[in-house]
Structures are given as C-alpha cells and as structure tokens.
PDB file of N, CA and C in Angstrom:
ATOM      1  N   MET A   1      -7.309 -45.370   7.958  1.00  0.00           N
ATOM      2  CA  MET A   1      -7.078 -43.955   7.283  1.00  0.00           C
ATOM      3  C   MET A   1      -5.595 -43.656   7.033  1.00  0.00           C
ATOM      4  N   GLU A   2      -5.227 -43.110   6.162  1.00  0.00           N
ATOM      5  CA  GLU A   2      -3.630 -42.840   5.608  1.00  0.00           C
ATOM      6  C   GLU A   2      -3.392 -41.478   6.397  1.00  0.00           C
ATOM      7  N   THR A   3      -2.156 -41.392   6.830  1.00  0.00           N
ATOM      8  CA  THR A   3      -1.743 -40.165   7.342  1.00  0.00           C
ATOM      9  C   THR A   3      -2.028 -38.896   6.499  1.00  0.00           C
ATOM     10  N   SER A   4      -1.896 -39.047   5.162  1.00  0.00           N
ATOM     11  CA  SER A   4      -2.021 -37.819   4.319  1.00  0.00           C
ATOM     12  C   SER A   4      -3.654 -37.470   4.394  1.00  0.00           C
ATOM     13  N   ASP A   5      -4.515 -38.332   4.433  1.00  0.00           N
ATOM     14  CA  ASP A   5      -5.807 -38.115   4.701  1.00  0.00           C
ATOM     15  C   ASP A   5      -5.947 -37.443   5.869  1.00  0.00           C
ATOM     16  N   LEU A   6      -5.831 -37.828   7.048  1.00  0.00           N
ATOM     17  CA  LEU A   6      -5.845 -37.224   8.387  1.00  0.00           C
ATOM     18  C   LEU A   6      -5.114 -35.968   8.217  1.00  0.00           C
ATOM     19  N   ILE A   7      -3.878 -35.710   7.686  1.00  0.00           N
ATOM     20  CA  ILE A   7      -3.329 -34.315   7.553  1.00  0.00           C
ATOM     21  C   ILE A   7      -4.443 -33.539   6.820  1.00  0.00           C
ATOM     22  N   ARG A   8      -4.819 -34.048   5.681  1.00  0.00           N
ATOM     23  CA  ARG A   8      -5.806 -33.085   5.124  1.00  0.00           C
ATOM     24  C   ARG A   8      -7.128 -32.727   5.644  1.00  0.00           C
ATOM     25  N   ASP A   9      -7.523 -33.938   6.502  1.00  0.00           N
ATOM     26  CA  ASP A   9      -9.078 -33.556   7.244  1.00  0.00           C
ATOM     27  C   ASP A   9      -8.560 -32.502   8.545  1.00  0.00           C
ATOM     28  N   LYS A  10      -7.254 -32.587   9.086  1.00  0.00           N
ATOM     29  CA  LYS A  10      -6.923 -31.483  10.004  1.00  0.00           C
ATOM     30  C   LYS A  10      -7.023 -30.099   9.434  1.00  0.00           C
ATOM     31  N   GLY A  11      -6.154 -30.150   8.209  1.00  0.00           N
ATOM     32  CA  GLY A  11      -6.400 -28.715   7.524  1.00  0.00           C
ATOM     33  C   GLY A  11      -7.485 -28.381   7.065  1.00  0.00           C
ATOM     34  N   ASN A  12      -8.444 -29.110   6.660  1.00  0.00           N
ATOM     35  CA  ASN A  12     -10.129 -28.779   6.366  1.00  0.00           C
ATOM     36  C   ASN A  12     -10.626 -27.960   7.631  1.00  0.00           C
ATOM     37  N   TYR A  13     -10.659 -28.912   8.812  1.00  0.00           N
ATOM     38  CA  TYR A  13     -11.102 -28.551  10.119  1.00  0.00           C
ATOM     39  C   TYR A  13     -10.757 -27.268  10.398  1.00  0.00           C
ATOM     40  N   GLU A  14      -9.322 -26.977  10.312  1.00  0.00           N
ATOM     41  CA  GLU A  14      -8.685 -25.544  10.855  1.00  0.00           C
ATOM     42  C   GLU A  14      -9.087 -24.628   9.688  1.00  0.00           C
ATOM     43  N   TYR A  15      -9.425 -24.856   8.386  1.00  0.00           N
ATOM     44  CA  TYR A  15      -9.781 -23.999   7.472  1.00  0.00           C
ATOM     45  C   TYR A  15     -11.259 -23.440   7.973  1.00  0.00           C
ATOM     46  N   PHE A  16     -12.143 -24.571   8.227  1.00  0.00           N
ATOM     47  CA  PHE A  16     -13.462 -24.367   8.683  1.00  0.00           C
ATOM     48  C   PHE A  16     -13.696 -23.498   9.946  1.00  0.00           C
ATOM     49  N   LYS A  17     -12.552 -23.748  10.801  1.00  0.00           N
ATOM     50  CA  LYS A  17     -12.639 -22.903  12.076  1.00  0.00           C
ATOM     51  C   LYS A  17     -12.398 -21.581  11.851  1.00  0.00           C
ATOM     52  N   ASN A  18     -11.328 -21.287  11.045  1.00  0.00           N
ATOM     53  CA  ASN A  18     -10.847 -19.849  10.729  1.00  0.00           C
ATOM     54  C   ASN A  18     -12.297 -19.129   9.939  1.00  0.00           C
ATOM     55  N   GLU A  19     -12.796 -19.772   9.009  1.00  0.00           N
ATOM     56  CA  GLU A  19     -14.110 -19.280   8.400  1.00  0.00           C
ATOM     57  C   GLU A  19     -15.157 -18.920   9.464  1.00  0.00           C
ATOM     58  N   ILE A  20     -15.429 -19.870  10.513  1.00  0.00           N
ATOM     59  CA  ILE A  20     -16.364 -19.512  11.448  1.00  0.00           C
ATOM     60  C   ILE A  20     -15.997 -18.121  12.320  1.00  0.00           C
ATOM     61  N   TYR A  21     -14.693 -18.311  12.537  1.00  0.00           N
ATOM     62  CA  TYR A  21     -14.207 -16.991  13.242  1.00  0.00           C
ATOM     63  C   TYR A  21     -14.307 -15.767  12.413  1.00  0.00           C
ATOM     64  N   ARG A  22     -14.215 -15.837  11.292  1.00  0.00           N
ATOM     65  CA  ARG A  22     -14.575 -14.782  10.291  1.00  0.00           C
ATOM     66  C   ARG A  22     -16.126 -14.370  10.474  1.00  0.00           C
ATOM     67  N   MET A  23     -16.905 -15.453  10.264  1.00  0.00           N
ATOM     68  CA  MET A  23     -18.431 -15.274  10.623  1.00  0.00           C
ATOM     69  C   MET A  23     -18.728 -14.491  11.902  1.00  0.00           C
ATOM     70  N   ILE A  24     -17.944 -14.903  12.896  1.00  0.00           N
ATOM     71  CA  ILE A  24     -18.171 -14.245  14.184  1.00  0.00           C
ATOM     72  C   ILE A  24     -17.828 -13.009  14.313  1.00  0.00           C
ATOM     73  N   GLY A  25     -16.652 -12.605  13.469  1.00  0.00           N
ATOM     74  CA  GLY A  25     -16.175 -11.206  13.422  1.00  0.00           C
ATOM     75  C   GLY A  25     -17.260 -10.377  12.733  1.00  0.00           C
ATOM     76  N   TYR A  26     -17.907 -10.938  11.439  1.00  0.00           N
ATOM     77  CA  TYR A  26     -18.869 -10.192  10.884  1.00  0.00           C
ATOM     78  C   TYR A  26     -20.207  -9.860  11.803  1.00  0.00           C
ATOM     79  N   LEU A  27     -20.578 -10.928  12.429  1.00  0.00           N
ATOM     80  CA  LEU A  27     -21.589 -10.847  13.370  1.00  0.00           C
ATOM     81  C   LEU A  27     -21.311  -9.820  14.494  1.00  0.00           C
ATOM     82  N   ASN A  28     -20.196  -9.913  15.060  1.00  0.00           N
ATOM     83  CA  ASN A  28     -19.748  -8.945  16.002  1.00  0.00           C
ATOM     84  C   ASN A  28     -19.921  -7.485  15.661  1.00  0.00           C
ATOM     85  N   ASN A  29     -19.360  -7.224  14.225  1.00  0.00           N
ATOM     86  CA  ASN A  29     -19.317  -5.837  13.578  1.00  0.00           C
ATOM     87  C   ASN A  29     -21.157  -5.491  13.372  1.00  0.00           C
ATOM     88  N   ALA A  30     -21.759  -6.371  13.054  1.00  0.00           N
ATOM     89  CA  ALA A  30     -23.212  -6.082  12.753  1.00  0.00           C
ATOM     90  C   ALA A  30     -23.924  -5.796  14.184  1.00  0.00           C
ATOM     91  N   ILE A  31     -23.607  -6.495  15.231  1.00  0.00           N
ATOM     92  CA  ILE A  31     -24.179  -6.395  16.597  1.00  0.00           C
ATOM     93  C   ILE A  31     -23.668  -4.971  16.946  1.00  0.00           C
ATOM     94  N   SER A  32     -22.503  -4.719  16.903  1.00  0.00           N
ATOM     95  CA  SER A  32     -22.021  -3.494  17.349  1.00  0.00           C
ATOM     96  C   SER A  32     -22.736  -2.056  16.606  1.00  0.00           C
ATOM     97  N   LEU A  33     -23.034  -2.239  15.221  1.00  0.00           N
ATOM     98  CA  LEU A  33     -23.586  -1.146  14.580  1.00  0.00           C
ATOM     99  C   LEU A  33     -25.260  -1.149  14.841  1.00  0.00           C
ATOM    100  N   LEU A  34     -25.802  -2.380  15.225  1.00  0.00           N
ATOM    101  CA  LEU A  34     -27.199  -2.232  15.620  1.00  0.00           C
ATOM    102  C   LEU A  34     -27.351  -1.869  17.101  1.00  0.00           C
ATOM    103  N   GLU A  35     -26.300  -1.845  17.793  1.00  0.00           N
ATOM    104  CA  GLU A  35     -26.423  -1.686  19.253  1.00  0.00           C
ATOM    105  C   GLU A  35     -26.950  -0.395  19.537  1.00  0.00           C
ATOM    106  N   SER A  36     -26.446   0.571  18.886  1.00  0.00           N
ATOM    107  CA  SER A  36     -26.699   2.056  19.097  1.00  0.00           C
ATOM    108  C   SER A  36     -28.151   2.382  18.555  1.00  0.00           C
ATOM    109  N   SER A  37     -28.394   1.807  17.339  1.00  0.00           N
ATOM    110  CA  SER A  37     -29.849   2.194  17.034  1.00  0.00           C
ATOM    111  C   SER A  37     -30.840   1.640  17.995  1.00  0.00           C
ATOM    112  N   LYS A  38     -30.391   0.130  18.387  1.00  0.00           N
ATOM    113  CA  LYS A  38     -31.209  -0.242  19.457  1.00  0.00           C
ATOM    114  C   LYS A  38     -31.527   0.351  20.741  1.00  0.00           C
ATOM    115  N   ASP A  39     -30.392   0.916  21.227  1.00  0.00           N
ATOM    116  CA  ASP A  39     -30.623   1.637  22.242  1.00  0.00           C
ATOM    117  C   ASP A  39     -31.325   2.935  22.159  1.00  0.00           C
ATOM    118  N   LYS A  40     -31.426   3.429  20.946  1.00  0.00           N
ATOM    119  CA  LYS A  40     -32.090   4.820  20.826  1.00  0.00           C
ATOM    120  C   LYS A  40     -33.421   4.551  20.686  1.00  0.00           C
ATOM    121  N   VAL A  41     -33.830   3.496  19.946  1.00  0.00           N
ATOM    122  CA  VAL A  41     -35.200   3.165  19.978  1.00  0.00           C
ATOM    123  C   VAL A  41     -35.839   2.754  21.117  1.00  0.00           C
ATOM    124  N   ASP A  42     -34.993   1.941  21.810  1.00  0.00           N
ATOM    125  CA  ASP A  42     -35.556   1.599  23.125  1.00  0.00           C
ATOM    126  C   ASP A  42     -35.831   2.637  23.922  1.00  0.00           C
ATOM    127  N   SER A  43     -35.112   3.639  24.042  1.00  0.00           N
ATOM    128  CA  SER A  43     -35.058   4.879  24.913  1.00  0.00           C
ATOM    129  C   SER A  43     -35.828   6.024  24.387  1.00  0.00           C
ATOM    130  N   SER A  44     -36.186   6.252  23.134  1.00  0.00           N
ATOM    131  CA  SER A  44     -36.748   7.240  22.485  1.00  0.00           C
ATOM    132  C   SER A  44     -37.912   7.102  21.972  1.00  0.00           C
ATOM    133  N   PHE A  45     -38.152   6.141  21.074  1.00  0.00           N
ATOM    134  CA  PHE A  45     -39.168   6.193  19.969  1.00  0.00           C
ATOM    135  C   PHE A  45     -40.333   5.011  20.392  1.00  0.00           C
ATOM    136  N   SER A  46     -41.174   5.425  21.235  1.00  0.00           N
ATOM    137  CA  SER A  46     -42.237   4.671  21.756  1.00  0.00           C
ATOM    138  C   SER A  46     -43.583   5.501  21.931  1.00  0.00           C
ATOM    139  N   LEU A  47     -44.638   4.857  21.604  1.00  0.00           N
ATOM    140  CA  LEU A  47     -45.854   5.467  21.891  1.00  0.00           C
ATOM    141  C   LEU A  47     -46.919   4.646  22.757  1.00  0.00           C
ATOM    142  N   ASP A  48     -47.251   4.847  23.814  1.00  0.00           N
ATOM    143  CA  ASP A  48     -47.934   4.009  24.626  1.00  0.00           C
ATOM    144  C   ASP A  48     -47.515   2.448  24.725  1.00  0.00           C
ATOM    145  N   ASP A  49     -46.304   2.700  25.103  1.00  0.00           N
ATOM    146  CA  ASP A  49     -45.463   1.268  25.309  1.00  0.00           C
ATOM    147  C   ASP A  49     -45.253   0.573  24.113  1.00  0.00           C
ATOM    148  N   SER A  50     -45.228   1.116  22.979  1.00  0.00           N
ATOM    149  CA  SER A  50     -45.203   0.313  21.800  1.00  0.00           C
ATOM    150  C   SER A  50     -44.093   1.064  21.192  1.00  0.00           C
ATOM    151  N   LYS A  51     -43.093   0.196  20.650  1.00  0.00           N
ATOM    152  CA  LYS A  51     -41.759   0.688  19.945  1.00  0.00           C
ATOM    153  C   LYS A  51     -42.129   1.134  18.417  1.00  0.00           C
ATOM    154  N   ALA A  52     -41.528   2.057  18.109  1.00  0.00           N
ATOM    155  CA  ALA A  52     -41.590   2.639  16.663  1.00  0.00           C
ATOM    156  C   ALA A  52     -41.470   1.508  15.539  1.00  0.00           C
ATOM    157  N   ASP A  53     -40.596   0.674  15.736  1.00  0.00           N
ATOM    158  CA  ASP A  53     -40.145  -0.226  14.803  1.00  0.00           C
ATOM    159  C   ASP A  53     -40.736  -1.709  15.241  1.00  0.00           C
ATOM    160  N   GLU A  54     -41.848  -1.482  16.197  1.00  0.00           N
ATOM    161  CA  GLU A  54     -42.394  -2.899  16.584  1.00  0.00           C
ATOM    162  C   GLU A  54     -41.387  -3.865  17.134  1.00  0.00           C
ATOM    163  N   GLY A  55     -40.196  -3.690  17.634  1.00  0.00           N
ATOM    164  CA  GLY A  55     -39.231  -4.450  17.970  1.00  0.00           C
ATOM    165  C   GLY A  55     -38.545  -5.173  17.080  1.00  0.00           C
ATOM    166  N   LYS A  56     -38.602  -4.668  15.776  1.00  0.00           N
ATOM    167  CA  LYS A  56     -37.757  -5.253  14.888  1.00  0.00           C
ATOM    168  C   LYS A  56     -36.180  -5.218  15.044  1.00  0.00           C
ATOM    169  N   ILE A  57     -35.650  -3.916  15.277  1.00  0.00           N
ATOM    170  CA  ILE A  57     -34.190  -3.782  15.527  1.00  0.00           C
ATOM    171  C   ILE A  57     -33.793  -5.005  16.686  1.00  0.00           C
ATOM    172  N   ASN A  58     -34.360  -4.615  17.801  1.00  0.00           N
ATOM    173  CA  ASN A  58     -34.221  -5.549  19.077  1.00  0.00           C
ATOM    174  C   ASN A  58     -34.297  -7.202  18.511  1.00  0.00           C
ATOM    175  N   SER A  59     -35.175  -7.392  17.956  1.00  0.00           N
ATOM    176  CA  SER A  59     -35.436  -8.731  17.552  1.00  0.00           C
ATOM    177  C   SER A  59     -34.174  -9.319  16.623  1.00  0.00           C
ATOM    178  N   ILE A  60     -33.887  -8.587  15.658  1.00  0.00           N
ATOM    179  CA  ILE A  60     -32.603  -8.662  14.740  1.00  0.00           C
ATOM    180  C   ILE A  60     -31.383  -8.804  15.397  1.00  0.00           C
ATOM    181  N   TYR A  61     -31.314  -7.909  16.430  1.00  0.00           N
ATOM    182  CA  TYR A  61     -29.910  -7.843  17.396  1.00  0.00           C
ATOM    183  C   TYR A  61     -29.987  -9.216  18.065  1.00  0.00           C
ATOM    184  N   ASN A  62     -31.176  -9.362  18.708  1.00  0.00           N
ATOM    185  CA  ASN A  62     -31.069 -10.848  19.744  1.00  0.00           C
ATOM    186  C   ASN A  62     -30.710 -11.972  18.858  1.00  0.00           C
ATOM    187  N   ARG A  63     -31.181 -11.831  17.609  1.00  0.00           N
ATOM    188  CA  ARG A  63     -30.897 -13.128  16.679  1.00  0.00           C
ATOM    189  C   ARG A  63     -29.503 -13.304  16.326  1.00  0.00           C
ATOM    190  N   LEU A  64     -28.950 -11.974  16.029  1.00  0.00           N
ATOM    191  CA  LEU A  64     -27.566 -11.883  15.673  1.00  0.00           C
ATOM    192  C   LEU A  64     -26.675 -12.416  16.780  1.00  0.00           C
ATOM    193  N   VAL A  65     -27.034 -11.910  18.111  1.00  0.00           N
ATOM    194  CA  VAL A  65     -26.341 -12.358  19.391  1.00  0.00           C
ATOM    195  C   VAL A  65     -26.475 -13.736  19.471  1.00  0.00           C
ATOM    196  N   ALA A  66     -27.661 -14.472  19.205  1.00  0.00           N
ATOM    197  CA  ALA A  66     -27.845 -15.808  19.586  1.00  0.00           C
ATOM    198  C   ALA A  66     -26.908 -16.543  18.528  1.00  0.00           C
ATOM    199  N   GLU A  67     -26.884 -16.379  17.238  1.00  0.00           N
ATOM    200  CA  GLU A  67     -26.125 -16.856  16.196  1.00  0.00           C
ATOM    201  C   GLU A  67     -24.528 -16.850  16.603  1.00  0.00           C
ATOM    202  N   ARG A  68     -24.065 -15.613  16.882  1.00  0.00           N
ATOM    203  CA  ARG A  68     -22.836 -15.526  17.281  1.00  0.00           C
ATOM    204  C   ARG A  68     -22.510 -16.353  18.464  1.00  0.00           C
ATOM    205  N   ASP A  69     -23.359 -16.515  19.658  1.00  0.00           N
ATOM    206  CA  ASP A  69     -23.139 -17.276  20.750  1.00  0.00           C
ATOM    207  C   ASP A  69     -23.181 -18.602  20.566  1.00  0.00           C
ATOM    208  N   PHE A  70     -23.888 -19.203  19.382  1.00  0.00           N
ATOM    209  CA  PHE A  70     -23.861 -20.584  19.036  1.00  0.00           C
ATOM    210  C   PHE A  70     -22.736 -20.755  18.428  1.00  0.00           C
ATOM    211  N   LEU A  71     -22.249 -20.058  17.428  1.00  0.00           N
ATOM    212  CA  LEU A  71     -20.907 -20.208  16.661  1.00  0.00           C
ATOM    213  C   LEU A  71     -19.609 -20.348  17.670  1.00  0.00           C
ATOM    214  N   GLN A  72     -19.745 -19.469  18.628  1.00  0.00           N
ATOM    215  CA  GLN A  72     -18.619 -19.482  19.528  1.00  0.00           C
ATOM    216  C   GLN A  72     -18.805 -20.678  20.524  1.00  0.00           C
ATOM    217  N   ASN A  73     -19.844 -20.810  21.181  1.00  0.00           N
ATOM    218  CA  ASN A  73     -19.999 -21.605  22.277  1.00  0.00           C
ATOM    219  C   ASN A  73     -20.266 -23.160  22.042  1.00  0.00           C
ATOM    220  N   THR A  74     -20.685 -23.304  20.552  1.00  0.00           N
ATOM    221  CA  THR A  74     -21.050 -24.900  20.123  1.00  0.00           C
ATOM    222  C   THR A  74     -20.159 -25.291  19.111  1.00  0.00           C
ATOM    223  N   CYS A  75     -20.053 -24.335  17.929  1.00  0.00           N
ATOM    224  CA  CYS A  75     -19.398 -24.805  16.760  1.00  0.00           C
ATOM    225  C   CYS A  75     -17.893 -24.911  17.058  1.00  0.00           C
ATOM    226  N   ILE A  76     -17.474 -23.935  17.497  1.00  0.00           N
ATOM    227  CA  ILE A  76     -15.776 -23.787  17.634  1.00  0.00           C
ATOM    228  C   ILE A  76     -15.489 -25.046  18.529  1.00  0.00           C
ATOM    229  N   PRO A  77     -16.211 -24.981  19.771  1.00  0.00           N
ATOM    230  CA  PRO A  77     -15.630 -26.151  20.685  1.00  0.00           C
ATOM    231  C   PRO A  77     -15.862 -27.633  19.933  1.00  0.00           C
ATOM    232  N   SER A  78     -16.638 -27.876  19.007  1.00  0.00           N
ATOM    233  CA  SER A  78     -17.078 -28.953  18.324  1.00  0.00           C
ATOM    234  C   SER A  78     -15.900 -29.107  17.305  1.00  0.00           C
ATOM    235  N   ILE A  79     -15.634 -28.328  16.476  1.00  0.00           N
ATOM    236  CA  ILE A  79     -14.341 -28.135  15.657  1.00  0.00           C
ATOM    237  C   ILE A  79     -13.092 -28.513  16.362  1.00  0.00           C
ATOM    238  N   ASN A  80     -12.813 -27.841  17.574  1.00  0.00           N
ATOM    239  CA  ASN A  80     -11.790 -28.120  18.365  1.00  0.00           C
ATOM    240  C   ASN A  80     -11.591 -29.441  18.770  1.00  0.00           C
ATOM    241  N   GLN A  81     -12.734 -30.029  19.172  1.00  0.00           N
ATOM    242  CA  GLN A  81     -12.726 -31.622  19.436  1.00  0.00           C
ATOM    243  C   GLN A  81     -12.363 -32.479  18.216  1.00  0.00           C
ATOM    244  N   LYS A  82     -12.921 -32.152  17.049  1.00  0.00           N
ATOM    245  CA  LYS A  82     -12.463 -32.770  15.736  1.00  0.00           C
ATOM    246  C   LYS A  82     -10.954 -32.805  15.603  1.00  0.00           C
ATOM    247  N   ILE A  83     -10.586 -31.397  15.591  1.00  0.00           N
ATOM    248  CA  ILE A  83      -8.988 -31.158  15.354  1.00  0.00           C
ATOM    249  C   ILE A  83      -8.243 -32.033  16.233  1.00  0.00           C
ATOM    250  N   SER A  84      -8.491 -32.118  17.596  1.00  0.00           N
ATOM    251  CA  SER A  84      -8.085 -32.984  18.616  1.00  0.00           C
ATOM    252  C   SER A  84      -7.866 -34.448  18.321  1.00  0.00           C
ATOM    253  N   ASN A  85      -9.127 -34.742  17.842  1.00  0.00           N
ATOM    254  CA  ASN A  85      -9.228 -36.181  17.596  1.00  0.00           C
ATOM    255  C   ASN A  85      -8.527 -36.592  16.504  1.00  0.00           C
ATOM    256  N   VAL A  86      -8.413 -35.729  15.353  1.00  0.00           N
ATOM    257  CA  VAL A  86      -7.522 -36.109  14.016  1.00  0.00           C
ATOM    258  C   VAL A  86      -5.915 -35.692  14.523  1.00  0.00           C
ATOM    259  N   LYS A  87      -5.743 -35.191  15.423  1.00  0.00           N
ATOM    260  CA  LYS A  87      -4.353 -34.981  15.974  1.00  0.00           C
ATOM    261  C   LYS A  87      -3.860 -36.104  16.564  1.00  0.00           C
ATOM    262  N   LYS A  88      -4.787 -36.813  17.395  1.00  0.00           N
ATOM    263  CA  LYS A  88      -4.473 -37.988  18.123  1.00  0.00           C
ATOM    264  C   LYS A  88      -4.295 -39.132  17.113  1.00  0.00           C
ATOM    265  N   ALA A  89      -5.101 -39.029  16.074  1.00  0.00           N
ATOM    266  CA  ALA A  89      -5.021 -40.306  15.106  1.00  0.00           C
ATOM    267  C   ALA A  89      -3.765 -40.107  14.362  1.00  0.00           C
ATOM    268  N   ILE A  90      -3.333 -38.873  13.964  1.00  0.00           N
ATOM    269  CA  ILE A  90      -1.923 -38.654  13.319  1.00  0.00           C
ATOM    270  C   ILE A  90      -0.747 -39.088  14.077  1.00  0.00           C
ATOM    271  N   ASN A  91      -1.133 -38.722  15.430  1.00  0.00           N
ATOM    272  CA  ASN A  91       0.096 -39.268  16.312  1.00  0.00           C
ATOM    273  C   ASN A  91       0.243 -40.685  16.457  1.00  0.00           C
ATOM    274  N   SER A  92      -0.980 -41.339  16.325  1.00  0.00           N
ATOM    275  CA  SER A  92      -1.114 -42.926  16.603  1.00  0.00           C
ATOM    276  C   SER A  92      -0.468 -43.668  15.273  1.00  0.00           C
ATOM    277  N   VAL A  93      -0.626 -42.821  14.277  1.00  0.00           N
ATOM    278  CA  VAL A  93      -0.208 -43.578  13.063  1.00  0.00           C
ATOM    279  C   VAL A  93       1.421 -43.399  12.897  1.00  0.00           C
ATOM    280  N   MET A  94       1.806 -42.384  13.360  1.00  0.00           N
ATOM    281  CA  MET A  94       3.303 -42.054  13.233  1.00  0.00           C
ATOM    282  C   MET A  94       4.087 -42.891  14.249  1.00  0.00           C
TER     283      MET A  94
END
C-alpha cells in the first residue's frame, strides 16, 4: 500500500472516530434528559408495583446507556487500534 493511501486511511479513521465521539455526546445528552424523567416515574407513578409507563422510559434509558457504552468501550478502542496499525505502516514505509 502506498504512503498516500495509508495517510488517507488514517484520516478516514480519525474522522470516523470524531463522528463516534459526536454520537456519544448526543447519547449523553439524551441520557441526561431522560434521567430526571426516569427517576420521577420510578419514584412517583406506580400502581400496585406497576409503572405508569410500563417501564418504557427505563427501557429506553438503559438501551441508550448500552449503546453509548458499546461505542465508548468497543468501537473507540477498535478505531484507536486501527489508527495505531496505520501509523506503524506509515512509519515502516517512510
């Protein structure tokens, strides 16, 4: 692979990583907004141990947290590894 291809790949991975971080930011905002609603529903709106929203807010909240954690703990490290591999390839060519 040519150096220019490797440099382009590195830039693409870095751009992708930045986009993932933006998505994590959006998820964090959504999680933050849902947190107060989730807490209010959990503590206030129940009848015979059944939640008024049938646990939907909590379910959405948990799904958003899981998606954010997947991006942070799996995707970002994988992208970082790819960037590291491309950097090593660039250094070996130069």
